[in-house]
Amino acid sequence: MKISHSPRACNRLPVLGIIALALLFIFTSCASHNLPSLGGQPGQGALFEPENGTIAASPEQTGEGKPLFGGVSSPEPVLTEGEALSLSKLEALARQHNPTLAQAKAQIQSEHAKALEAGLYPNPVIGYIGEQISVRGTVGEFQGGFIRQKIVTAGKLRLSREKYQARASAAELLALAQMYRVINAVRMQFYRTLGAERKLEVQQELLETAEDRQVTVQEMFNVGQANRADLHQTRVLRQAQLLNVQQAENDLAMERETLGAIIGLLQPLGEVTGKLEAPLRHLVWEEALERLLAESPELAAAHANLKADEIMVQREKVEPIPNLFIEGSAGRNFEASETVYGVRAFVEVPLFDWNQGTIRQAKADWRRQRNEVRRTELSLRQSLADWFRRFRTALQKVTEYQNVILPQSEQRYVTRLKSYRADRETWPGVLEAQQDFFHRGLIYIDQLVAWRQAQVAIDGFLLVGGLEPPAGVVPPGHIDSVPKPR
Amino acid sequence: MKKGLSRRQFLATSTAAVAASALGGRDVQGQESTAESRQKQANGPDSAQSSFSRYSRYHPSFGGPPESDHYLGKLVPGLRQSGLPPVPFEAPDLGKIPWRMVGGVKEFEIRCTPVKREFLPGQFMNVWGYNGSLPGPTIEAFQGDRVRFVVHNELPEPTTFHWHGLELPVQFDGVPGLTQDLIPPGETYVYEYDLHQTGTFFYHSHVTMQESFGMAGFFIIHPRIAYDPPVDRDFGLIFQNFFISPNTATPDSMAMNWNWHTINGRSGPYTTPLVCKHGERVRIRLMDFSPMQHHPIHLHGHTFWLTGTEAGRIPPNAWVPRNTTLTGVAMAQDFEFIAFNPGDWIFHCHMTHHMMNHMTQQVGPRIRQKVDVSRYLADLPNRPPVESSLAQPAFEVPGYPQKMQGMEMNAEAMRKLNERRETRGMRKQWHEGVKGLMTVLRVLPEDLYNRVMHSEEAIQPGEIFEAVARRK
């Protein structure tokens, strides 16, 4: 840019100084809004290694010391055919392959991007001006350029950035919640699959019992102690039990498919290994509720959004404070045959639109979000009540099955076996006790699975549904300025 | 007694037989020949005309036409003399209630008590009885005695005493309400009356469910002088039934079927054999105190004469010869016979379901591989695979298997069975054929009898049985 010495350019040096200062401010402002905390890779790493709210380690993980979210960057595990899968391995696979985690991560990146964009300083306007062309036969009284810069006031950019950073925090918490959903879902499905494996074994034992009964009744038929109707009935019962076995096989296959889907693998899964039984841990309702309300990622996300809405109110309140527009120009005054300079400054006067509607909307959104926090608390409480009921009932049943029902049923079976050995019991009587023992085993497995699932849910802040889309950051109805976030 | 055979002649025959037996020689048959020749001489040519008129206490023989006193040994006396008091009554596995004379009255003290009775080795059942025994111990008295019974009710519920078959003052008949008030728990009641009858009687609770629970016992009233022909042995057996479900030890007194059968409170083969000497005259008193089951009682190897009922002695001209006698509920049957046939003779109720205990269907592993269920017990959650018994060719025959598989007894149970003196020298597996309402009559030559019952000499399983068989 060439500086003229036009007579119109009165007091040029101060003007040039203003322009230089303005440009310096602009660039320094831009530099200051580069969000160095995001490190150029917003959303990566920090979310998946949270300082708070880590998922409780599974029994299989205890002592391994793996970060629960660290699997994202670990090399992909290789599944060999028929490989027995432990829970820790399944969790690692899920961390790598479940698509909802990638979605959650993308949502974080999106919010961080909004924060970046919202805090960027407005670009200057540079233009060319040709005025009074042909006056007195000249090419124009003024031919030159200008540069215009909006000076943002009242910390609007800072507030906008903070607002979206708060939303990014909410996104991170929701991503954490999604991680819980995925891991919880893996664990629940793991126990369901484990239970299905054991139930298939029991159903196969029951098939043996049904076949034994068929042989027994045939033996009885041979000595006149059973008739043809009895024979038909045993065939019916045996075939019905065969169907039970087939159903158990189907159940197991589909439980494995479901497990694979939750993990995000299309590859067929083999046998899972682990234990359904574990030390029975009693939970106190008040303690569980207190922990949930204190540590729930969902509730924390709601609080983060509430903070964003608080900032949003502040942001919209400062919106009417006019920004300053400064414009500097330089060119040739061909009439005077000298280089001239110009300066303009203007502001928008909030005479009619002082953003009063948007401020009201922001306040309404803030009130809404405040109630969203309350609603989330109550929803968690309601959900916890449901899971706690399941947990308590299942725990009671598991306890009684372990302490009384299974041992007594087993003892009944043993007693009849020994009686049969001593010629005091009939073999059909033994088979009846045997069948009861196996049936009790089936119920026990169901209760173990129910207990495990409820415990996973309660330990995991009730976050279930590993393939549900991750929750969005912005609740419905919120201001979401596009393309320039505000 | 038939006129043609005087009592003196008859006794001469038996005395000769006793003398021959007393010689202790193993050739009993040879000695009997001597006795027979003497008998011939005593009877003269009439009795010698027909060989079938002879009766031998040592060999199977006919004894003459049905009108003969010898017919099937009807009035053939035992080795004991006439005119003596009766031989003591003997009920195997049961005791007797002691008495004391108080003011000229025989006073017995009886307690009604819960009882644990070992029906089979190791199988203790919860029943009720008297003085800790099921059936109750025997009351033994004589015709003409005045008796007093001091009854203590140590049961948790009221009871009464009925004296079955006795003709006594009504106030002592023991029918609740009708003749007396129930004896409350913890209370004592006294019965006292004179005995003018003789025979096989019994006492029992007159509360129905208590009867089903086993509360009964023998009441034997002897004549002062034993009836002729005198017997050498006077045994008594009480038959009872109970329904005891598998895996419990308490009878169901309301049940309508019965799966445990006892003789004097034990089930075969735990019933103690009746042991007598070859040639003795034996009386056996049967009493059926089953709740609902009559018992056709069958004795192998001998024919016996019914000589009495629960009402008392039957006149000899009304005696009936039998091998099997049907003893009904609450009935007694006395029968007598000459133990002419040495050996171990089963003596049992002939109802097939009474010839076994706690019957079970013969299906399951025991007929598939003849294995026990240890492999099931070894791994309860994983039962062994099913064996198909039907692949066995025998299953092509409808009705197979019919055999009641033998009860497997452990070493301790076998020890209990064979530690009794009465079972010494029986065949090793003798217990397999003695089940339920069964016991054994052992008729032993005197030398073998003495070895079994009196000597401390070691006797191998089967040794006595084989010795008897060899002598035949």
PDB file of N, CA and C in Angstrom, chain B residues 208-275:
ATOM      1  N   THR B 208     -57.699 -95.891  67.768  1.00  0.00           N
ATOM      2  CA  THR B 208     -57.461 -96.552  66.490  1.00  0.00           C
ATOM      3  C   THR B 208     -56.086 -96.249  65.905  1.00  0.00           C
ATOM      4  N   MET B 209     -55.739 -94.974  65.836  1.00  0.00           N
ATOM      5  CA  MET B 209     -54.467 -94.632  65.199  1.00  0.00           C
ATOM      6  C   MET B 209     -53.287 -95.161  66.011  1.00  0.00           C
ATOM      7  N   GLN B 210     -53.496 -95.282  67.317  1.00  0.00           N
ATOM      8  CA  GLN B 210     -52.416 -95.855  68.142  1.00  0.00           C
ATOM      9  C   GLN B 210     -52.252 -97.341  67.843  1.00  0.00           C
ATOM     10  N   GLU B 211     -53.369 -97.985  67.523  1.00  0.00           N
ATOM     11  CA  GLU B 211     -53.263 -99.385  67.096  1.00  0.00           C
ATOM     12  C   GLU B 211     -52.442 -99.483  65.814  1.00  0.00           C
ATOM     13  N   SER B 212     -52.734 -98.550  64.864  1.00  0.00           N
ATOM     14  CA  SER B 212     -51.975 -98.556  63.611  1.00  0.00           C
ATOM     15  C   SER B 212     -50.511 -98.252  63.853  1.00  0.00           C
ATOM     16  N   PHE B 213     -50.251 -97.599  64.952  1.00  0.00           N
ATOM     17  CA  PHE B 213     -48.877 -97.222  65.262  1.00  0.00           C
ATOM     18  C   PHE B 213     -48.156 -98.319  66.030  1.00  0.00           C
ATOM     19  N   GLY B 214     -48.853 -99.433  66.213  1.00  0.00           N
ATOM     20  CA  GLY B 214     -48.150-100.609  66.712  1.00  0.00           C
ATOM     21  C   GLY B 214     -48.390-100.970  68.151  1.00  0.00           C
ATOM     22  N   MET B 215     -49.336-100.325  68.842  1.00  0.00           N
ATOM     23  CA  MET B 215     -49.458-100.520  70.283  1.00  0.00           C
ATOM     24  C   MET B 215     -50.237-101.790  70.612  1.00  0.00           C
ATOM     25  N   ALA B 216     -49.527-102.895  70.702  1.00  0.00           N
ATOM     26  CA  ALA B 216     -50.136-104.187  71.036  1.00  0.00           C
ATOM     27  C   ALA B 216     -49.073-105.096  71.630  1.00  0.00           C
ATOM     28  N   GLY B 217     -49.525-106.151  72.293  1.00  0.00           N
ATOM     29  CA  GLY B 217     -48.581-107.120  72.838  1.00  0.00           C
ATOM     30  C   GLY B 217     -49.299-108.406  73.213  1.00  0.00           C
ATOM     31  N   PHE B 218     -48.516-109.480  73.346  1.00  0.00           N
ATOM     32  CA  PHE B 218     -49.098-110.775  73.734  1.00  0.00           C
ATOM     33  C   PHE B 218     -49.549-110.761  75.187  1.00  0.00           C
ATOM     34  N   PHE B 219     -50.652-111.443  75.441  1.00  0.00           N
ATOM     35  CA  PHE B 219     -51.079-111.745  76.816  1.00  0.00           C
ATOM     36  C   PHE B 219     -51.338-113.251  76.831  1.00  0.00           C
ATOM     37  N   ILE B 220     -50.368-113.996  77.320  1.00  0.00           N
ATOM     38  CA  ILE B 220     -50.455-115.456  77.307  1.00  0.00           C
ATOM     39  C   ILE B 220     -50.941-115.942  78.672  1.00  0.00           C
ATOM     40  N   ILE B 221     -52.003-116.700  78.661  1.00  0.00           N
ATOM     41  CA  ILE B 221     -52.505-117.283  79.915  1.00  0.00           C
ATOM     42  C   ILE B 221     -52.371-118.804  79.808  1.00  0.00           C
ATOM     43  N   HIS B 222     -51.528-119.323  80.623  1.00  0.00           N
ATOM     44  CA  HIS B 222     -51.266-120.761  80.602  1.00  0.00           C
ATOM     45  C   HIS B 222     -52.220-121.491  81.539  1.00  0.00           C
ATOM     46  N   PRO B 223     -52.513-122.741  81.232  1.00  0.00           N
ATOM     47  CA  PRO B 223     -53.134-123.577  82.261  1.00  0.00           C
ATOM     48  C   PRO B 223     -52.067-123.942  83.296  1.00  0.00           C
ATOM     49  N   ARG B 224     -52.518-124.300  84.467  1.00  0.00           N
ATOM     50  CA  ARG B 224     -51.531-124.662  85.486  1.00  0.00           C
ATOM     51  C   ARG B 224     -50.723-125.872  85.053  1.00  0.00           C
ATOM     52  N   ILE B 225     -51.413-126.824  84.472  1.00  0.00           N
ATOM     53  CA  ILE B 225     -50.760-128.010  83.918  1.00  0.00           C
ATOM     54  C   ILE B 225     -50.891-127.936  82.404  1.00  0.00           C
ATOM     55  N   ALA B 226     -49.786-128.214  81.771  1.00  0.00           N
ATOM     56  CA  ALA B 226     -49.797-128.061  80.314  1.00  0.00           C
ATOM     57  C   ALA B 226     -50.795-129.014  79.668  1.00  0.00           C
ATOM     58  N   TYR B 227     -51.401-128.516  78.617  1.00  0.00           N
ATOM     59  CA  TYR B 227     -52.316-129.364  77.874  1.00  0.00           C
ATOM     60  C   TYR B 227     -51.576-130.545  77.280  1.00  0.00           C
ATOM     61  N   ASP B 228     -52.293-131.602  77.121  1.00  0.00           N
ATOM     62  CA  ASP B 228     -51.766-132.754  76.387  1.00  0.00           C
ATOM     63  C   ASP B 228     -52.171-132.640  74.930  1.00  0.00           C
ATOM     64  N   PRO B 229     -51.385-133.166  74.057  1.00  0.00           N
ATOM     65  CA  PRO B 229     -50.018-133.637  74.287  1.00  0.00           C
ATOM     66  C   PRO B 229     -49.099-132.457  74.612  1.00  0.00           C
ATOM     67  N   PRO B 230     -48.168-132.645  75.513  1.00  0.00           N
ATOM     68  CA  PRO B 230     -47.302-131.533  75.895  1.00  0.00           C
ATOM     69  C   PRO B 230     -46.386-131.106  74.756  1.00  0.00           C
ATOM     70  N   VAL B 231     -46.123-129.834  74.718  1.00  0.00           N
ATOM     71  CA  VAL B 231     -45.205-129.323  73.692  1.00  0.00           C
ATOM     72  C   VAL B 231     -43.857-129.020  74.344  1.00  0.00           C
ATOM     73  N   ASP B 232     -42.833-129.063  73.502  1.00  0.00           N
ATOM     74  CA  ASP B 232     -41.486-128.744  73.974  1.00  0.00           C
ATOM     75  C   ASP B 232     -41.131-127.285  73.751  1.00  0.00           C
ATOM     76  N   ARG B 233     -41.822-126.701  72.825  1.00  0.00           N
ATOM     77  CA  ARG B 233     -41.544-125.292  72.496  1.00  0.00           C
ATOM     78  C   ARG B 233     -42.872-124.562  72.397  1.00  0.00           C
ATOM     79  N   ASP B 234     -42.871-123.330  72.853  1.00  0.00           N
ATOM     80  CA  ASP B 234     -44.085-122.518  72.790  1.00  0.00           C
ATOM     81  C   ASP B 234     -43.674-121.138  72.279  1.00  0.00           C
ATOM     82  N   PHE B 235     -43.731-120.989  70.971  1.00  0.00           N
ATOM     83  CA  PHE B 235     -43.281-119.739  70.340  1.00  0.00           C
ATOM     84  C   PHE B 235     -44.478-118.830  70.089  1.00  0.00           C
ATOM     85  N   GLY B 236     -44.188-117.529  70.012  1.00  0.00           N
ATOM     86  CA  GLY B 236     -45.234-116.569  69.677  1.00  0.00           C
ATOM     87  C   GLY B 236     -44.734-115.529  68.680  1.00  0.00           C
ATOM     88  N   LEU B 237     -45.583-115.227  67.701  1.00  0.00           N
ATOM     89  CA  LEU B 237     -45.211-114.268  66.657  1.00  0.00           C
ATOM     90  C   LEU B 237     -46.360-113.285  66.438  1.00  0.00           C
ATOM     91  N   ILE B 238     -46.055-112.022  66.521  1.00  0.00           N
ATOM     92  CA  ILE B 238     -47.058-110.987  66.221  1.00  0.00           C
ATOM     93  C   ILE B 238     -46.743-110.398  64.855  1.00  0.00           C
ATOM     94  N   PHE B 239     -47.724-110.403  63.994  1.00  0.00           N
ATOM     95  CA  PHE B 239     -47.572-109.857  62.645  1.00  0.00           C
ATOM     96  C   PHE B 239     -48.157-108.457  62.618  1.00  0.00           C
ATOM     97  N   GLN B 240     -47.370-107.513  62.073  1.00  0.00           N
ATOM     98  CA  GLN B 240     -47.851-106.138  61.958  1.00  0.00           C
ATOM     99  C   GLN B 240     -47.453-105.554  60.609  1.00  0.00           C
ATOM    100  N   ASN B 241     -48.194-104.570  60.182  1.00  0.00           N
ATOM    101  CA  ASN B 241     -47.893-103.836  58.940  1.00  0.00           C
ATOM    102  C   ASN B 241     -47.833-102.351  59.238  1.00  0.00           C
ATOM    103  N   PHE B 242     -47.030-101.678  58.487  1.00  0.00           N
ATOM    104  CA  PHE B 242     -46.937-100.220  58.590  1.00  0.00           C
ATOM    105  C   PHE B 242     -46.754 -99.649  57.190  1.00  0.00           C
ATOM    106  N   PHE B 243     -47.205 -98.417  57.013  1.00  0.00           N
ATOM    107  CA  PHE B 243     -46.824 -97.716  55.785  1.00  0.00           C
ATOM    108  C   PHE B 243     -45.823 -96.638  56.157  1.00  0.00           C
ATOM    109  N   ILE B 244     -44.620 -96.824  55.680  1.00  0.00           N
ATOM    110  CA  ILE B 244     -43.554 -95.858  55.958  1.00  0.00           C
ATOM    111  C   ILE B 244     -42.953 -95.456  54.620  1.00  0.00           C
ATOM    112  N   SER B 245     -43.170 -94.208  54.271  1.00  0.00           N
ATOM    113  CA  SER B 245     -42.690 -93.730  52.973  1.00  0.00           C
ATOM    114  C   SER B 245     -41.177 -93.823  52.911  1.00  0.00           C
ATOM    115  N   PRO B 246     -40.651 -93.926  51.687  1.00  0.00           N
ATOM    116  CA  PRO B 246     -39.198 -93.849  51.554  1.00  0.00           C
ATOM    117  C   PRO B 246     -38.700 -92.555  52.186  1.00  0.00           C
ATOM    118  N   ASN B 247     -37.590 -92.642  52.816  1.00  0.00           N
ATOM    119  CA  ASN B 247     -36.917 -91.475  53.376  1.00  0.00           C
ATOM    120  C   ASN B 247     -37.633 -90.866  54.574  1.00  0.00           C
ATOM    121  N   THR B 248     -38.458 -91.673  55.192  1.00  0.00           N
ATOM    122  CA  THR B 248     -38.941 -91.251  56.490  1.00  0.00           C
ATOM    123  C   THR B 248     -38.889 -92.460  57.401  1.00  0.00           C
ATOM    124  N   ALA B 249     -38.997 -92.214  58.691  1.00  0.00           N
ATOM    125  CA  ALA B 249     -38.931 -93.324  59.637  1.00  0.00           C
ATOM    126  C   ALA B 249     -40.189 -93.380  60.478  1.00  0.00           C
ATOM    127  N   THR B 250     -41.188 -92.602  60.107  1.00  0.00           N
ATOM    128  CA  THR B 250     -42.414 -92.549  60.892  1.00  0.00           C
ATOM    129  C   THR B 250     -43.572 -93.111  60.067  1.00  0.00           C
ATOM    130  N   PRO B 251     -44.289 -94.073  60.595  1.00  0.00           N
ATOM    131  CA  PRO B 251     -45.406 -94.646  59.834  1.00  0.00           C
ATOM    132  C   PRO B 251     -46.524 -93.626  59.619  1.00  0.00           C
ATOM    133  N   ASP B 252     -47.196 -93.801  58.515  1.00  0.00           N
ATOM    134  CA  ASP B 252     -48.392 -93.023  58.250  1.00  0.00           C
ATOM    135  C   ASP B 252     -49.581 -93.885  58.682  1.00  0.00           C
ATOM    136  N   SER B 253     -50.112 -93.577  59.847  1.00  0.00           N
ATOM    137  CA  SER B 253     -51.170 -94.439  60.380  1.00  0.00           C
ATOM    138  C   SER B 253     -52.491 -94.239  59.665  1.00  0.00           C
ATOM    139  N   MET B 254     -52.551 -93.221  58.788  1.00  0.00           N
ATOM    140  CA  MET B 254     -53.776 -92.997  58.020  1.00  0.00           C
ATOM    141  C   MET B 254     -53.737 -93.710  56.673  1.00  0.00           C
ATOM    142  N   ALA B 255     -52.602 -94.250  56.328  1.00  0.00           N
ATOM    143  CA  ALA B 255     -52.447 -94.824  54.989  1.00  0.00           C
ATOM    144  C   ALA B 255     -53.327 -96.054  54.824  1.00  0.00           C
ATOM    145  N   MET B 256     -53.677 -96.326  53.590  1.00  0.00           N
ATOM    146  CA  MET B 256     -54.528 -97.470  53.287  1.00  0.00           C
ATOM    147  C   MET B 256     -53.731 -98.620  52.694  1.00  0.00           C
ATOM    148  N   ASN B 257     -52.473 -98.429  52.505  1.00  0.00           N
ATOM    149  CA  ASN B 257     -51.651 -99.550  52.047  1.00  0.00           C
ATOM    150  C   ASN B 257     -50.442 -99.647  52.973  1.00  0.00           C
ATOM    151  N   TRP B 258     -49.730-100.728  52.847  1.00  0.00           N
ATOM    152  CA  TRP B 258     -48.723-101.057  53.854  1.00  0.00           C
ATOM    153  C   TRP B 258     -47.490-101.581  53.154  1.00  0.00           C
ATOM    154  N   ASN B 259     -46.371-101.046  53.499  1.00  0.00           N
ATOM    155  CA  ASN B 259     -45.157-101.456  52.799  1.00  0.00           C
ATOM    156  C   ASN B 259     -44.070-101.982  53.732  1.00  0.00           C
ATOM    157  N   TRP B 260     -44.298-101.922  55.016  1.00  0.00           N
ATOM    158  CA  TRP B 260     -43.340-102.516  55.951  1.00  0.00           C
ATOM    159  C   TRP B 260     -44.065-103.578  56.758  1.00  0.00           C
ATOM    160  N   HIS B 261     -43.451-104.686  56.876  1.00  0.00           N
ATOM    161  CA  HIS B 261     -44.079-105.822  57.546  1.00  0.00           C
ATOM    162  C   HIS B 261     -43.138-106.317  58.627  1.00  0.00           C
ATOM    163  N   THR B 262     -43.707-106.561  59.795  1.00  0.00           N
ATOM    164  CA  THR B 262     -42.844-106.989  60.899  1.00  0.00           C
ATOM    165  C   THR B 262     -43.410-108.215  61.599  1.00  0.00           C
ATOM    166  N   ILE B 263     -42.522-109.007  62.074  1.00  0.00           N
ATOM    167  CA  ILE B 263     -42.843-110.110  62.970  1.00  0.00           C
ATOM    168  C   ILE B 263     -42.097-109.824  64.264  1.00  0.00           C
ATOM    169  N   ASN B 264     -42.862-109.639  65.310  1.00  0.00           N
ATOM    170  CA  ASN B 264     -42.282-109.256  66.602  1.00  0.00           C
ATOM    171  C   ASN B 264     -41.395-108.020  66.460  1.00  0.00           C
ATOM    172  N   GLY B 265     -41.826-107.114  65.586  1.00  0.00           N
ATOM    173  CA  GLY B 265     -41.130-105.836  65.474  1.00  0.00           C
ATOM    174  C   GLY B 265     -39.927-105.838  64.575  1.00  0.00           C
ATOM    175  N   ARG B 266     -39.714-106.902  63.864  1.00  0.00           N
ATOM    176  CA  ARG B 266     -38.607-106.932  62.915  1.00  0.00           C
ATOM    177  C   ARG B 266     -39.082-107.486  61.578  1.00  0.00           C
ATOM    178  N   SER B 267     -38.408-107.044  60.529  1.00  0.00           N
ATOM    179  CA  SER B 267     -38.714-107.553  59.193  1.00  0.00           C
ATOM    180  C   SER B 267     -37.694-108.607  58.808  1.00  0.00           C
ATOM    181  N   GLY B 268     -38.168-109.581  58.038  1.00  0.00           N
ATOM    182  CA  GLY B 268     -37.234-110.551  57.505  1.00  0.00           C
ATOM    183  C   GLY B 268     -36.218-109.846  56.630  1.00  0.00           C
ATOM    184  N   PRO B 269     -34.973-110.206  56.721  1.00  0.00           N
ATOM    185  CA  PRO B 269     -34.347-111.348  57.409  1.00  0.00           C
ATOM    186  C   PRO B 269     -33.869-111.029  58.830  1.00  0.00           C
ATOM    187  N   TYR B 270     -34.360-109.890  59.380  1.00  0.00           N
ATOM    188  CA  TYR B 270     -33.884-109.543  60.719  1.00  0.00           C
ATOM    189  C   TYR B 270     -34.705-110.257  61.791  1.00  0.00           C
ATOM    190  N   THR B 271     -35.780-110.954  61.388  1.00  0.00           N
ATOM    191  CA  THR B 271     -36.546-111.742  62.353  1.00  0.00           C
ATOM    192  C   THR B 271     -35.660-112.897  62.830  1.00  0.00           C
ATOM    193  N   THR B 272     -35.702-113.123  64.089  1.00  0.00           N
ATOM    194  CA  THR B 272     -34.833-114.166  64.646  1.00  0.00           C
ATOM    195  C   THR B 272     -35.476-115.546  64.448  1.00  0.00           C
ATOM    196  N   PRO B 273     -34.737-116.480  63.847  1.00  0.00           N
ATOM    197  CA  PRO B 273     -35.320-117.807  63.578  1.00  0.00           C
ATOM    198  C   PRO B 273     -35.811-118.502  64.854  1.00  0.00           C
ATOM    199  N   LEU B 274     -36.846-119.337  64.648  1.00  0.00           N
ATOM    200  CA  LEU B 274     -37.312-120.214  65.722  1.00  0.00           C
ATOM    201  C   LEU B 274     -36.469-121.479  65.628  1.00  0.00           C
ATOM    202  N   VAL B 275     -35.792-121.817  66.682  1.00  0.00           N
ATOM    203  CA  VAL B 275     -34.891-122.978  66.634  1.00  0.00           C
ATOM    204  C   VAL B 275     -35.418-124.050  67.596  1.00  0.00           C
TER     205      VAL B 275
END
